[in-house]
Short mmCIF file of C-alpha atoms in Angstrom, two decimals:
data_model
loop_
_atom_site.label_atom_id
_atom_site.label_comp_id
_atom_site.label_asym_id
_atom_site.label_seq_id
_atom_site.Cartn_x
_atom_site.Cartn_y
_atom_site.Cartn_z
CA MET A 17 15.93 57.09 16.05
CA ILE A 18 14.94 55.20 13.62
CA PHE A 19 13.62 58.06 11.43
CA ASN A 20 17.09 59.25 10.54
CA SER A 21 18.56 60.31 7.37
CA GLU A 22 20.17 56.73 6.24
CA ILE A 23 16.74 55.31 6.05
CA LEU A 24 14.53 57.57 4.57
CA ILE A 25 16.89 58.77 1.74
CA PRO A 26 16.28 55.00 0.54
CA ILE A 27 12.97 55.39 0.66
CA ALA A 28 13.18 58.69 -0.84
CA TYR A 29 15.37 57.60 -4.17
CA ALA A 30 13.20 54.51 -4.22
CA ALA A 31 10.08 56.95 -4.15
CA GLU A 32 12.30 58.31 -7.51
CA GLU A 33 12.90 55.14 -8.94
CA VAL A 34 9.18 54.02 -9.20
CA GLN A 35 8.79 57.89 -11.07
CA THR A 36 11.32 57.32 -13.20
CA GLY A 37 11.96 53.69 -14.26
CA GLY A 38 8.14 51.73 -12.93
CA VAL A 39 7.40 49.41 -10.63
CA ALA A 40 9.59 46.55 -12.08
CA ALA A 41 12.54 48.40 -12.18
CA THR A 42 12.02 49.56 -8.39
CA LEU A 43 10.97 46.19 -7.24
CA GLY A 44 14.28 44.65 -8.49
CA LEU A 45 12.44 42.48 -11.91
CA ASN A 46 14.89 41.93 -14.76
CA LEU A 47 14.82 39.64 -17.54
CA THR A 48 18.19 38.15 -17.60
CA TYR A 49 18.13 37.49 -12.95
CA PHE A 50 14.80 36.02 -13.53
CA ILE A 51 15.66 33.70 -16.55
CA GLY A 52 18.80 32.87 -14.07
CA GLN A 53 17.00 32.16 -10.92
CA LEU A 54 14.27 30.51 -13.24
CA ILE A 55 16.95 27.76 -14.21
CA THR A 56 18.64 27.85 -10.91
CA PHE A 57 14.78 26.67 -9.37
CA SER A 58 14.90 23.78 -12.33
CA ILE A 59 17.93 22.24 -12.15
CA VAL A 60 17.17 22.15 -8.13
CA LEU A 61 13.78 20.44 -9.38
CA LEU A 62 15.05 17.70 -12.02
CA ILE A 63 17.47 17.03 -8.51
CA LEU A 64 14.71 16.20 -6.30
CA TRP A 65 12.85 14.87 -8.77
CA LYS A 66 15.25 12.53 -9.99
CA TRP A 67 17.05 11.46 -7.65
CA VAL A 68 15.41 12.19 -3.93
CA PHE A 69 11.92 12.34 -4.31
CA THR A 70 10.66 9.47 -7.58
CA PRO A 71 13.12 6.42 -5.44
CA VAL A 72 11.70 7.52 -2.30
CA ALA A 73 8.34 7.74 -2.49
CA LYS A 74 7.95 4.68 -4.93
CA LYS A 75 9.73 2.69 -2.55
CA LEU A 76 7.45 3.99 0.75
CA THR A 77 4.10 3.53 -1.18
CA GLU A 78 5.49 -0.05 -2.28
CA ARG A 79 6.48 -0.57 1.68
CA THR A 80 2.83 0.50 2.33
CA GLU A 81 0.94 -1.70 -0.13
CA LYS A 82 3.22 -4.39 1.26
CA ILE A 83 1.92 -4.27 4.60
CA GLU A 84 -1.16 -3.70 4.35
CA LYS A 85 -1.49 -6.82 1.94
CA SER A 86 0.54 -9.23 4.54
CA MET A 87 -1.85 -7.47 7.47
CA ARG A 88 -5.19 -8.87 4.89
CA ASP A 89 -2.90 -11.81 4.77
CA ALA A 90 -2.42 -12.28 7.81
CA GLU A 91 -6.74 -11.65 8.35
CA HIS A 92 -7.25 -14.45 5.71
CA VAL A 93 -4.99 -16.85 7.62
CA THR A 94 -6.21 -16.28 11.15
CA LYS A 95 -9.95 -16.85 9.65
CA GLU A 96 -9.22 -19.93 8.24
CA LYS A 97 -7.33 -21.19 10.61
CA GLN A 98 -10.55 -20.58 12.75
CA ASP A 99 -12.20 -22.67 10.07
CA PHE A 100 -10.21 -25.39 9.94
CA GLU A 101 -10.35 -25.66 13.75
CA LYS A 102 -14.46 -26.30 13.32
CA TRP A 103 -14.20 -27.79 10.75
CA LYS A 104 -11.78 -30.70 12.23
CA ALA A 105 -14.22 -30.59 15.21
CA GLU A 106 -16.74 -31.67 13.27
CA GLN A 107 -15.31 -33.99 11.38
CA MET A 108 -13.72 -35.71 15.34
CA VAL A 109 -17.81 -35.77 15.64
CA ASN A 110 -19.11 -37.86 13.10
CA THR A 111 -15.34 -39.74 12.91
CA ARG A 112 -16.76 -40.93 16.04
CA HIS A 113 -20.25 -41.51 15.76
CA GLU A 114 -19.42 -43.73 12.68
CA ALA A 115 -16.77 -45.62 14.67
CA SER A 116 -19.80 -46.16 17.10
CA VAL A 117 -22.13 -47.27 14.86
CA ILE A 118 -19.28 -49.65 13.40
CA ILE A 119 -18.66 -51.73 16.62
CA SER A 120 -21.91 -51.63 17.24
CA LYS A 121 -22.85 -53.63 14.25
CA ALA A 122 -19.89 -56.15 14.23
CA GLN A 123 -20.99 -57.27 17.78
CA ASN A 124 -24.62 -57.73 16.35
CA GLU A 125 -23.03 -59.51 13.91
CA ALA A 126 -20.42 -61.68 16.26
CA VAL A 127 -23.84 -62.47 17.93
CA LYS A 128 -25.77 -63.96 15.07
CA THR A 129 -23.15 -66.02 13.72
CA LYS A 130 -22.36 -67.36 17.28
CA ASP A 131 -25.78 -67.90 17.47
CA VAL A 132 -26.09 -69.83 14.05
CA ILE A 133 -22.20 -71.84 15.00
CA LEU A 134 -24.65 -72.68 17.94
CA LEU A 135 -27.29 -74.21 16.44
CA GLN A 136 -25.20 -75.70 13.55
CA ALA A 137 -23.66 -77.50 16.32
CA LYS A 138 -26.65 -79.08 18.01
CA ASP A 139 -27.51 -80.91 14.96
CA GLU A 140 -24.85 -82.10 13.91
CA GLN A 141 -24.20 -83.36 17.88
CA THR A 142 -28.17 -85.06 17.54
CA LYS A 143 -26.98 -86.48 13.95
CA LEU A 144 -23.91 -88.32 15.62
CA VAL A 145 -25.45 -89.35 18.27
CA GLU A 146 -28.92 -91.18 16.23
CA GLN A 147 -25.68 -92.52 14.04
CA ALA A 148 -24.42 -93.79 16.72
CA LYS A 149 -27.33 -95.60 18.12
CA SER A 150 -28.31 -97.09 15.03
CA GLN A 151 -24.62 -98.48 14.55
CA ILE A 152 -24.74 -100.19 17.65
CA GLN A 153 -28.91 -101.75 16.80
CA GLN A 154 -27.14 -102.92 13.60
CA GLU A 155 -24.39 -104.92 16.01
CA LYS A 156 -26.41 -105.86 18.73
CA ASN A 157 -28.75 -107.75 15.89
CA GLN A 158 -25.77 -108.87 14.34
CA ALA A 159 -24.59 -110.55 17.08
CA LEU A 160 -27.79 -111.96 18.09
CA THR A 161 -28.24 -113.69 15.00
CA SER A 162 -24.77 -114.67 15.12
CA ALA A 163 -25.34 -116.09 18.44
CA LYS A 164 -28.87 -117.76 17.24
CA SER A 165 -27.22 -120.19 14.55
CA GLU A 166 -23.75 -120.76 16.45
CA LEU A 167 -25.93 -122.02 19.17
CA ALA A 168 -28.35 -124.26 16.54
CA ASP A 169 -24.77 -125.51 15.45
CA LEU A 170 -24.16 -126.73 18.80
CA VAL A 171 -27.28 -128.34 19.68
CA THR A 172 -26.87 -129.60 16.39
CA SER A 173 -23.69 -131.85 16.88
CA ALA A 174 -24.63 -132.06 20.28
CA THR A 175 -27.71 -134.22 19.30
CA GLU A 176 -24.98 -135.96 17.11
CA LYS A 177 -22.95 -136.86 19.31
CA ILE A 178 -26.04 -137.91 22.26
CA ILE A 179 -27.47 -140.19 19.17
CA ARG A 180 -23.94 -142.09 18.13
CA ARG A 181 -23.65 -143.37 21.49
CA LYS A 182 -25.43 -145.93 24.49
CA LEU A 183 -27.64 -143.52 25.92
CA ASP A 184 -27.49 -143.87 29.76
CA GLU A 185 -27.97 -142.33 32.98
CA LYS A 186 -24.18 -142.01 33.27
CA LYS A 187 -22.89 -140.95 30.09
CA ASP A 188 -25.96 -139.03 29.52
CA GLN A 189 -25.12 -136.80 32.61
CA GLU A 190 -21.09 -136.78 31.55
CA LEU A 191 -22.23 -135.39 28.28
CA VAL A 192 -24.37 -132.61 29.37
CA LYS A 193 -21.47 -131.82 31.63
CA GLU A 194 -19.60 -132.14 28.56
CA MET A 195 -21.38 -129.90 26.34
CA LEU A 196 -21.75 -127.32 28.85
CA LYS A 197 -17.83 -127.30 29.58
CA SER A 198 -17.68 -126.49 25.68
CA LEU A 199 -19.61 -123.99 26.10
CA MET B 7 24.16 51.76 11.32
CA LEU B 8 24.26 49.00 8.42
CA PRO B 9 22.67 50.02 4.89
CA LEU B 10 19.05 48.04 4.49
CA PRO B 11 19.11 45.78 1.41
CA SER B 12 17.48 47.21 -1.54
CA LEU B 13 14.45 45.81 -3.22
CA GLY B 14 16.59 44.89 -5.96
CA ALA B 15 19.59 42.15 -6.21
CA GLU B 16 22.47 43.33 -7.29
CA GLN B 17 25.71 42.29 -9.08
CA VAL B 18 28.31 41.19 -8.11
CA PHE B 19 30.21 40.27 -10.31
CA GLN B 20 29.93 38.67 -14.53
CA ILE B 21 31.12 35.73 -15.85
CA GLY B 22 31.32 36.44 -19.31
CA PRO B 23 27.49 37.84 -20.52
CA LEU B 24 25.63 36.79 -17.22
CA PRO B 25 25.92 38.88 -14.49
CA ILE B 26 25.28 36.57 -11.14
CA THR B 27 23.25 38.78 -8.17
CA ASN B 28 23.86 37.95 -4.46
CA THR B 29 20.52 36.48 -5.08
CA MET B 30 21.88 34.18 -7.83
CA VAL B 31 24.47 33.20 -5.49
CA ASN B 32 22.41 31.85 -2.87
CA SER B 33 20.21 30.05 -4.88
CA PHE B 34 23.01 28.45 -6.62
CA ALA B 35 24.57 27.26 -2.98
CA ALA B 36 21.06 26.01 -2.61
CA LEU B 37 21.43 23.83 -4.91
CA ILE B 38 25.02 22.09 -4.67
CA LEU B 39 23.73 21.75 -1.11
CA PHE B 40 20.37 19.47 -2.76
CA ALA B 41 23.10 18.04 -5.09
CA ILE B 42 25.22 16.90 -2.18
CA PHE B 43 22.50 16.18 -0.27
CA ALA B 44 20.55 14.06 -3.16
CA PHE B 45 24.48 12.31 -3.69
CA PHE B 46 24.72 10.81 0.17
CA LEU B 47 20.75 9.86 -0.39
CA ASN B 48 21.57 7.56 -3.50
CA ARG B 49 24.61 5.96 -1.49
CA GLY B 50 21.78 5.29 1.12
CA ILE B 51 19.35 4.21 -1.94
CA LYS B 52 21.70 1.71 -2.85
CA LYS B 53 23.39 0.38 -0.04
CA TYR B 54 19.50 -0.57 1.43
CA TYR B 55 17.05 -0.47 -0.75
CA GLY B 56 16.57 -4.33 -3.29
CA GLN B 57 19.14 -6.28 -1.37
CA PRO B 58 19.33 -9.62 -1.17
CA HIS B 59 17.05 -11.37 0.72
CA PRO B 60 18.04 -12.29 4.12
CA ASP B 61 15.65 -15.13 4.13
CA PRO B 62 17.86 -18.21 2.49
CA LEU B 63 15.90 -19.53 0.74
CA LEU B 64 13.82 -16.55 -1.11
CA ARG B 65 17.45 -15.49 -1.81
CA ARG B 66 18.41 -18.19 -3.52
CA ARG B 67 14.81 -17.53 -5.73
CA GLY B 68 16.22 -14.18 -6.37
CA GLU B 69 13.94 -12.01 -4.48
CA LYS B 70 14.96 -9.30 -2.72
CA ALA B 71 14.14 -7.07 0.34
CA ASP B 72 14.97 -3.75 2.07
CA LYS B 73 17.42 -3.09 4.72
CA ALA B 74 16.02 -0.94 7.43
CA PRO B 75 17.35 2.39 6.17
CA LYS B 76 19.83 4.33 8.59
CA GLY B 77 21.00 7.99 8.31
CA VAL B 78 20.45 10.25 5.72
CA LEU B 79 17.39 8.39 3.91
CA ASN B 80 15.97 7.47 7.61
CA PHE B 81 15.44 11.26 8.14
CA PHE B 82 14.87 11.54 5.02
CA GLU B 83 12.17 8.98 4.91
CA SER B 84 10.21 10.34 8.12
CA ILE B 85 10.15 13.63 6.41
CA LEU B 86 8.44 12.54 3.26
CA GLU B 87 6.02 9.97 4.46
CA PHE B 88 4.71 13.72 7.02
CA ILE B 89 5.17 15.37 3.56
CA LEU B 90 2.88 12.70 1.54
CA ALA B 91 0.33 12.85 4.26
CA GLN B 92 -0.05 16.07 4.03
CA ILE B 93 -0.77 16.38 0.14
CA ASP B 94 -2.88 13.14 0.20
CA ASN B 95 -4.98 15.31 2.84
CA VAL B 96 -5.63 17.44 -0.01
CA THR B 97 -5.72 15.20 -3.11
CA LYS B 98 -7.14 11.58 -1.75
CA ASP B 99 -5.98 10.01 -3.79
CA ARG B 100 -1.93 8.12 -3.92
CA LYS B 101 -1.57 8.71 -7.09
CA LYS B 102 -2.30 12.24 -7.61
CA THR B 103 -0.18 12.44 -4.74
CA LEU B 104 3.05 10.58 -6.43
CA LYS B 105 2.40 12.77 -9.24
CA PHE B 106 2.10 16.28 -7.28
CA LEU B 107 5.30 15.32 -5.02
CA PRO B 108 8.19 16.52 -6.93
CA ILE B 109 6.68 19.56 -7.90
CA VAL B 110 5.57 20.52 -4.53
CA GLY B 111 7.79 19.07 -2.45
CA THR B 112 10.84 20.63 -4.40
CA LEU B 113 8.90 24.01 -4.35
CA PHE B 114 8.70 23.46 -0.37
CA LEU B 115 12.03 22.03 0.89
CA PHE B 116 13.82 24.97 -1.64
CA ILE B 117 11.98 28.09 -0.12
CA LEU B 118 12.59 26.26 2.85
CA VAL B 119 16.40 25.88 2.84
CA SER B 120 16.92 29.68 0.56
CA ASN B 121 14.49 30.91 4.21
CA TRP B 122 17.07 29.66 6.44
CA MET B 123 20.21 30.03 4.63
CA GLY B 124 19.44 33.47 4.85
CA LEU B 125 19.97 33.19 8.71
CA ILE B 126 23.49 32.01 8.59
CA PRO B 127 26.31 34.37 9.77
CA GLY B 128 28.26 36.05 6.38
CA THR B 129 24.97 36.55 4.60
CA GLY B 130 23.77 40.00 4.71
CA SER B 131 27.68 41.25 6.41
CA ILE B 132 30.20 39.73 3.42
CA GLY B 133 30.69 41.37 0.99
CA ILE B 134 31.88 44.24 -1.61
CA HIS B 135 32.44 48.10 -1.66
CA LYS B 136 31.82 49.67 -5.19
CA GLY B 137 32.60 53.21 -4.88
CA THR B 138 31.03 54.11 -1.72
CA GLU B 139 28.36 51.43 -1.90
CA PHE B 140 28.67 48.18 -0.25
CA ILE B 141 27.24 45.28 -1.71
CA PRO B 142 26.45 41.65 0.21
CA LEU B 143 28.51 38.97 -1.38
CA PHE B 144 25.57 36.53 -0.11
CA ARG B 145 21.26 37.66 0.28
CA PRO B 146 18.13 35.32 0.71
CA ALA B 147 17.38 33.85 -2.27
CA ASN B 148 13.97 34.61 -2.04
CA THR B 149 14.41 38.81 -1.01
CA ASP B 150 14.36 38.19 -5.04
CA LEU B 151 11.36 39.30 -6.80
CA ASN B 152 12.67 37.43 -9.72
CA MET B 153 12.92 33.95 -7.87
CA THR B 154 10.19 34.16 -6.22
CA LEU B 155 8.68 35.17 -9.56
CA ALA B 156 10.11 31.97 -11.27
CA MET B 157 8.34 29.79 -8.88
CA ALA B 158 5.05 31.28 -9.18
CA VAL B 159 5.22 30.92 -12.64
CA PHE B 160 6.45 28.17 -12.86
CA ALA B 161 3.97 27.24 -10.36
CA VAL B 162 1.15 28.63 -12.07
CA VAL B 163 2.01 27.79 -15.78
CA GLY B 164 2.91 23.77 -14.22
CA SER B 165 -0.20 23.44 -13.30
CA HIS B 166 -2.21 24.79 -16.25
CA ILE B 167 0.03 22.02 -18.66
CA ILE B 168 -1.11 19.21 -16.08
CA GLY B 169 -3.93 20.40 -16.39
CA ILE B 170 -4.21 20.39 -19.75
CA PHE B 171 -2.44 16.82 -19.37
CA THR B 172 -5.00 15.37 -17.06
CA ILE B 173 -8.46 16.14 -18.50
CA GLY B 174 -7.83 17.08 -22.32
CA PHE B 175 -7.15 20.48 -23.63
CA PHE B 176 -10.77 21.12 -24.90
CA LYS B 177 -11.99 20.47 -21.40
CA TYR B 178 -9.31 22.54 -20.00
CA ALA B 179 -10.03 25.65 -21.91
CA ASN B 180 -13.99 25.15 -21.28
CA LYS B 181 -12.50 26.50 -17.64
CA PHE B 182 -11.58 29.64 -18.86
CA ILE B 183 -12.93 30.35 -22.21
CA LYS B 184 -17.13 28.77 -21.70
CA LEU B 185 -18.05 28.62 -25.64
CA GLY B 186 -18.87 25.00 -25.45
CA ASP B 187 -21.69 26.15 -22.43
CA ILE B 188 -22.38 28.79 -24.52
CA TYR B 189 -23.13 26.47 -27.55
CA PHE B 190 -25.04 23.96 -25.42
CA ALA B 191 -27.36 26.31 -23.68
CA ILE B 192 -28.28 27.60 -27.11
CA LYS B 193 -29.47 24.25 -28.87
CA SER B 194 -31.33 23.43 -25.53
CA LEU B 195 -33.12 27.06 -25.72
CA ASN B 196 -33.74 27.63 -22.99
CA PRO B 197 -32.98 31.53 -22.34
CA VAL B 198 -32.48 30.93 -18.26
CA LYS B 199 -29.68 28.63 -19.56
CA ILE B 200 -28.90 31.43 -21.79
CA LEU B 201 -28.05 34.39 -20.03
CA THR B 202 -26.56 31.86 -17.53
CA ALA B 203 -24.13 30.49 -20.29
CA VAL B 204 -23.10 34.24 -20.75
CA ILE B 205 -22.73 35.22 -17.16
CA GLU B 206 -20.18 32.15 -17.04
CA PHE B 207 -18.75 33.15 -20.04
CA PHE B 208 -17.52 36.49 -18.42
CA VAL B 209 -17.40 34.30 -14.75
CA GLY B 210 -14.27 32.64 -17.87
CA LEU B 211 -12.52 35.47 -18.91
CA ILE B 212 -12.27 36.79 -15.29
CA GLU B 213 -10.64 33.61 -13.76
CA ILE B 214 -7.87 34.15 -16.85
CA PHE B 215 -7.16 37.61 -15.12
CA SER B 216 -7.34 35.43 -11.66
CA GLU B 217 -4.37 32.96 -13.40
CA ALA B 218 -2.95 35.87 -13.77
CA ALA B 219 -3.00 37.26 -10.21
CA LYS B 220 -1.86 34.24 -8.65
CA MET B 221 1.20 34.55 -9.84
CA VAL B 222 1.66 37.78 -8.43
CA SER B 223 0.70 37.27 -5.55
CA LEU B 224 2.64 34.09 -4.75
CA SER B 225 5.35 35.81 -5.97
CA LEU B 226 5.03 39.24 -3.35
CA ARG B 227 3.83 36.92 -0.52
CA LEU B 228 7.03 34.80 -0.32
CA PHE B 229 8.87 38.59 -1.33
CA GLY B 230 7.57 40.53 0.63
CA ASN B 231 7.54 38.35 3.38
CA ILE B 232 11.19 37.59 3.74
CA PHE B 233 12.03 40.87 2.21
CA ALA B 234 10.55 42.17 5.24
CA GLY B 235 12.11 39.87 7.28
CA GLU B 236 15.84 41.29 6.21
CA VAL B 237 14.94 44.77 7.23
CA LEU B 238 14.03 44.04 10.17
CA LEU B 239 16.59 42.41 11.29
CA THR B 240 18.61 44.78 9.85
CA VAL B 241 17.07 47.80 11.59
CA ILE B 242 17.15 45.66 15.12
CA ALA B 243 20.55 45.40 15.04
CA SER B 244 21.21 48.80 14.39
CA LEU B 245 18.59 49.98 17.30
CA ILE B 246 21.16 49.74 19.59
CA GLY B 247 24.40 49.89 19.95
CA GLY B 248 27.65 47.54 21.44
CA PHE B 249 26.88 44.36 22.73
CA GLY B 250 22.89 44.72 22.15
CA ALA B 251 23.18 44.74 18.75
CA TYR B 252 24.50 40.59 18.93
CA LEU B 253 21.04 39.84 21.56
CA ILE B 254 18.01 41.88 20.61
CA PRO B 255 18.20 40.75 16.79
CA LEU B 256 18.57 37.64 18.35
CA PRO B 257 14.14 36.53 19.25
CA PHE B 258 13.90 37.89 15.98
CA MET B 259 15.72 35.47 14.26
CA GLY B 260 13.89 32.85 15.44
CA LEU B 261 10.83 34.34 14.23
CA GLU B 262 12.13 34.47 10.57
CA LEU B 263 13.48 31.16 10.95
CA LEU B 264 9.29 30.50 11.67
CA VAL B 265 8.35 32.68 9.14
CA GLY B 266 10.75 30.87 6.58
CA ALA B 267 8.74 27.39 7.03
CA VAL B 268 5.64 29.28 7.47
CA GLN B 269 6.03 30.36 4.09
CA ALA B 270 7.67 27.57 2.26
CA THR B 271 4.42 26.23 3.37
CA VAL B 272 1.77 28.52 2.19
CA PHE B 273 3.20 28.58 -0.80
CA ALA B 274 3.68 24.75 -1.41
CA MET B 275 0.29 24.26 -0.22
CA LEU B 276 -1.23 26.64 -2.07
CA THR B 277 0.55 25.69 -5.30
CA LEU B 278 -0.92 21.93 -4.40
CA VAL B 279 -4.30 23.37 -4.37
CA TYR B 280 -4.08 24.77 -7.72
CA LEU B 281 -2.64 21.76 -8.60
CA THR B 282 -5.65 19.74 -7.49
CA MET B 283 -8.36 22.18 -8.59
CA ALA B 284 -6.58 22.40 -12.19
CA THR B 285 -6.48 18.66 -12.17
CA ALA B 286 -10.32 17.93 -11.23
CA GLU B 287 -12.88 17.42 -13.48
CA ILE B 288 -15.41 19.92 -14.28
CA HIS B 289 -18.65 18.22 -14.49
CA GLY B 290 -20.14 22.10 -15.72
CA HIS B 291 -23.81 22.27 -18.08
CA GLY B 292 -22.12 21.22 -20.78
CA GLU B 293 -22.36 17.09 -19.58
CA GLU B 294 -25.51 17.38 -18.36
CA GLU B 295 -27.10 19.09 -21.13
CA HIS B 296 -24.92 16.32 -22.64
CA ARG B 297 -27.14 13.73 -20.58
CA GLU B 298 -30.21 15.78 -20.61
CA GLN B 299 -30.05 15.26 -25.17
CA ASN B 300 -29.05 11.33 -24.86
CA GLN B 301 -32.25 11.03 -22.98
CA GLN B 302 -34.08 13.13 -25.30
CA GLN B 303 -32.50 11.09 -28.15
CA ALA B 304 -33.17 7.83 -26.62
CA GLY B 305 -36.67 8.91 -25.90
CA ALA B 306 -37.15 9.31 -29.36
CA VAL B 307 -35.60 6.35 -30.98
CA ALA B 308 -37.80 3.86 -28.26
CA ARG B 309 -40.62 6.39 -29.79
CA HIS B 310 -39.92 5.28 -33.66
#
């Protein structure tokens, strides 16, 4: 059914054309058509190049780069955060240690100061006691001295009175009583 | 029976001196489609890219941020992400990928859309009668060897130009005309090296022919596959009359969708490989000789 004249005749024509017009003509090659198609294709290329591929491909590449950069940055930040946490923990330990050292130092200092103050206070106390004692002694001595001199005066004046008057038993006794009263 | 498409594209009308073929109509339709797509995409770009930052503090500093894209832009971004990953697999270098993307991506999308447009109803069936001949108004762009050859020439020539700009003219020329290698081989006075260099010189000349073969194979592969698909669909539709003519071609149309995508991928991937090869630095004999020479010179200086 395929091999009917409608198919065979064009093939026969084509074979004839090959003999007469050459292969190029049979295949329909024609410089004008060729240039026409080349121009059409060039315009399509221009349109797609300038307005389709270049802007979108540029944007896609930019976007890829941006995403890659963000991923790297995020990794970096995570690492920095980890480093910071580690550093922070170390610092906390250090700080605690330092604080305890300072506190113990202060305690030692306080104990020392307390001892010194106590010693000083004791010294002061003994000094004061001694001072008071010596003062008391002095005053006692003074009092004794003045009492002695007054007694002497009294004895003298009494002796005088006795001598002025005529002495008798009765009067003598009265005199002694009087003397004793005035003492 | 529907008429089988002829190998060459047919001229449908003429604008001034310019003949317009039915494949040109299709490639132009694809162009308009891409222009509309680019227009809507750029509206999305304006709307979603570089908007004031949502954080008021950063906004006051004039920082910009992108809003989550929606619609066309979002759809295209997902496709582009995939394409970029595929190209990265071959180039192993994002900078090169961005450099090659417009060429490879355009080839891929243009071939894909052109191929699939050939399956839209009306393609091949709407047309004009010229005498007894029926000329369809629309014909898939890649069933025209002019189209595929134009792209192949563009891809191969483009790869050479980019290669020259990337690694320098003389280094690049030495890939094909290996006079530099012969020079260093003769200088070394090593007969084995001279012999190798002479053989390499002829290999280089053969490389020039292989460059032409690249264009031929690229263009004919695409043309052959898509044209064969058209013929296949026509023949299959003609096999059974009546309602069957509508049902039987359906699985083959599905197949053509697949073929269209595969051929677009093949064309784009091969172009990508050519581009990558052209921009690769060659660590040839010349450089080795150079290094040896430098070492010898250094040794001589030390002896003095």
